[in-house]
Structures are given as C-alpha cells and as structure tokens.
Amino acid sequence: MKPGLKEGSHKSLTIKVTPSMFAQFEGQVVHPVYSTATMVYHMEWVSRQIILPFLEEEEEGMGAEVSVKHLSPAAEGTELILHALVTSLTRNSIHTEVTVKAGDRVVGTGKVKQAVLPKSKINRIIGQD
C-alpha cells in the first residue's frame, strides 16, 4: 500500500433510501424500509473508499469480515449518512467502525475488516490464474 493511510482516516457517504434498498427476499418486499443487507453493502462501500487511494496497481482490497447492528428503520426517501473511521491497521488488514445516521438518529452501527492482497494471490485463490 501507498503511505498515508492511518488510524483516524475517515470517509462519509450520503445515500437516499430507494425501493431497490427495501428488505426483500427473492424479489418479495418484506418491509418497505432500508434493509440490513443493503446496509452491509453501504458499510463495505464507504470503508472501501478509504483504502482506494492507497492501493498499489498490483493490489486489491477484499472484504474479510462485517458485523452489523441494525438499530432503527429508514423509510423510502430518508437521507442516510454513513461515516467510516479507521480504527486499526495491521500488515494487510484495515479495520473500520461505521455509523449510519438519519439526522441525529442512529440507524445502524458496524465494523468492517478489509484485507489488502496482491491481485495475483487473489486470482490464485479464486482459480483465475
């Protein structure tokens, strides 16, 4: 990785809840609110945005672990702000804490771990070398 990424680095992402983000299984909407699955996606996305400027050409980040607490619902049209903060770095792992808010209300919290690996190693692991 390129130098500069450190504990305390952060990124925010603002999204608006749409019907494609509703809680659903096999195309059937269960609740017309922001789903936990979509929250996980956005938590990984905002965390990934932190590392993108620091990846070398031959490196790629991979999600390695996610933990989520979905604390309150968010209906269609609700503006959500996701904020990711780097809490620790190891040799090839980046850990972030993520908060999802609708105004002052906390919609969810979570942690994301990303592993940074050489693209060649990833290709070997997934059988594409």
Coordinates of C-alpha atoms in Angstrom, one line a residue:
M1 CA 0.0 0.0 0.0
K2 CA 1.0 3.6 -0.6
P3 CA 1.9 5.5 2.5
G4 CA -0.5 7.8 4.3
L5 CA -3.3 5.6 5.5
K6 CA -3.5 5.7 9.3
E7 CA -5.8 5.2 12.3
G8 CA -8.3 8.1 12.3
S9 CA -8.6 8.3 8.5
H10 CA -12.3 8.5 7.6
K11 CA -14.8 8.8 4.8
S12 CA -18.5 9.7 4.6
L13 CA -21.2 8.6 2.1
T14 CA -24.6 10.1 1.7
I15 CA -27.4 8.0 0.2
K16 CA -31.2 8.3 -0.1
V17 CA -33.3 5.2 0.6
T18 CA -35.0 3.9 -2.6
P19 CA -37.3 0.9 -3.2
S20 CA -34.4 -1.1 -4.5
M21 CA -32.9 -0.9 -1.0
F22 CA -36.0 -2.3 0.8
A23 CA -35.9 -5.5 2.9
Q24 CA -36.8 -8.3 0.4
F25 CA -36.2 -11.9 -0.4
E26 CA -36.5 -13.5 -3.8
G27 CA -38.0 -10.2 -5.1
Q28 CA -40.7 -10.1 -2.5
V29 CA -40.6 -6.9 -0.3
V30 CA -40.9 -7.9 3.4
H31 CA -40.8 -4.3 4.7
P32 CA -40.6 -1.1 2.7
V33 CA -37.6 0.2 4.6
Y34 CA -33.8 0.2 4.3
S35 CA -32.6 -3.4 4.5
T36 CA -29.8 -4.9 6.6
A37 CA -28.3 -6.4 3.5
T38 CA -28.2 -3.0 1.8
M39 CA -26.7 -1.5 5.0
V40 CA -23.9 -4.1 4.9
Y41 CA -23.2 -3.2 1.2
H42 CA -23.0 0.5 2.0
M43 CA -20.8 -0.1 5.1
E44 CA -18.4 -2.1 2.9
W45 CA -18.5 0.6 0.2
V46 CA -17.8 3.5 2.4
S47 CA -15.0 1.5 4.1
R48 CA -13.5 0.6 0.7
Q49 CA -13.5 4.3 -0.4
I50 CA -11.0 4.9 2.4
I51 CA -8.4 2.4 1.0
L52 CA -8.8 3.1 -2.7
P53 CA -6.3 6.0 -2.9
F54 CA -3.7 3.9 -1.1
L55 CA -3.9 0.7 -3.2
E56 CA -0.8 0.0 -5.4
E57 CA -1.5 -1.1 -9.0
E58 CA -0.8 -4.7 -8.2
E59 CA -3.1 -4.7 -5.0
E60 CA -6.7 -5.1 -4.4
G61 CA -8.9 -5.0 -1.3
M62 CA -11.3 -7.8 -0.2
G63 CA -13.9 -7.8 2.4
A64 CA -12.9 -10.1 5.2
E65 CA -15.4 -9.5 8.0
V66 CA -18.5 -7.5 8.7
S67 CA -20.5 -7.1 11.9
V68 CA -23.7 -5.0 11.9
K69 CA -26.3 -3.8 14.4
H70 CA -29.4 -2.5 12.6
L71 CA -31.0 -0.3 15.2
S72 CA -33.9 1.5 13.6
P73 CA -35.8 1.6 10.3
A74 CA -35.4 4.1 7.5
A75 CA -38.2 4.6 5.0
E76 CA -38.1 5.5 1.3
G77 CA -36.7 8.9 0.8
T78 CA -34.7 9.0 4.1
E79 CA -31.3 10.6 3.7
L80 CA -28.7 8.5 5.4
I81 CA -25.1 9.4 6.1
L82 CA -22.6 6.6 6.6
H83 CA -19.4 7.5 8.3
A84 CA -16.4 5.1 8.4
L85 CA -13.4 5.6 10.6
V86 CA -10.2 3.5 10.5
T87 CA -9.7 2.1 14.0
S88 CA -6.7 -0.2 13.4
L89 CA -4.2 -1.3 10.7
T90 CA -2.2 -4.4 10.6
R91 CA 0.2 -5.7 8.0
N92 CA -2.5 -6.2 5.4
S93 CA -5.8 -5.6 7.2
I94 CA -7.8 -2.4 7.7
H95 CA -10.5 -2.2 10.4
T96 CA -13.2 0.4 10.3
E97 CA -16.1 1.4 12.5
V98 CA -19.1 2.6 10.6
T99 CA -22.1 4.6 11.8
V100 CA -25.3 5.0 9.8
K101 CA -27.4 8.1 10.7
A102 CA -30.6 9.7 9.6
G103 CA -30.1 13.2 11.1
D104 CA -29.4 12.6 14.8
R105 CA -30.9 9.2 14.8
V106 CA -28.6 6.2 14.6
V107 CA -29.9 3.7 12.1
G108 CA -27.0 1.2 12.4
T109 CA -23.5 0.6 13.5
G110 CA -20.9 -1.9 12.4
K111 CA -17.4 -2.9 11.8
V112 CA -15.7 -3.8 8.6
K113 CA -12.4 -5.6 8.1
Q114 CA -10.7 -5.4 4.7
A115 CA -7.7 -7.4 3.6
V116 CA -5.3 -6.0 1.0
L117 CA -3.6 -8.6 -1.1
P118 CA -1.7 -8.8 -4.4
K119 CA -4.1 -9.3 -7.3
S120 CA -2.0 -12.3 -8.4
K121 CA -2.7 -14.0 -5.0
I122 CA -6.4 -13.2 -5.2
N123 CA -6.5 -14.7 -8.8
R124 CA -4.8 -17.9 -7.5
I125 CA -7.3 -18.1 -4.6
I126 CA -10.3 -17.8 -6.8
G127 CA -8.8 -20.0 -9.6
Q128 CA -8.4 -17.3 -12.2
D129 CA -4.6 -17.5 -12.7

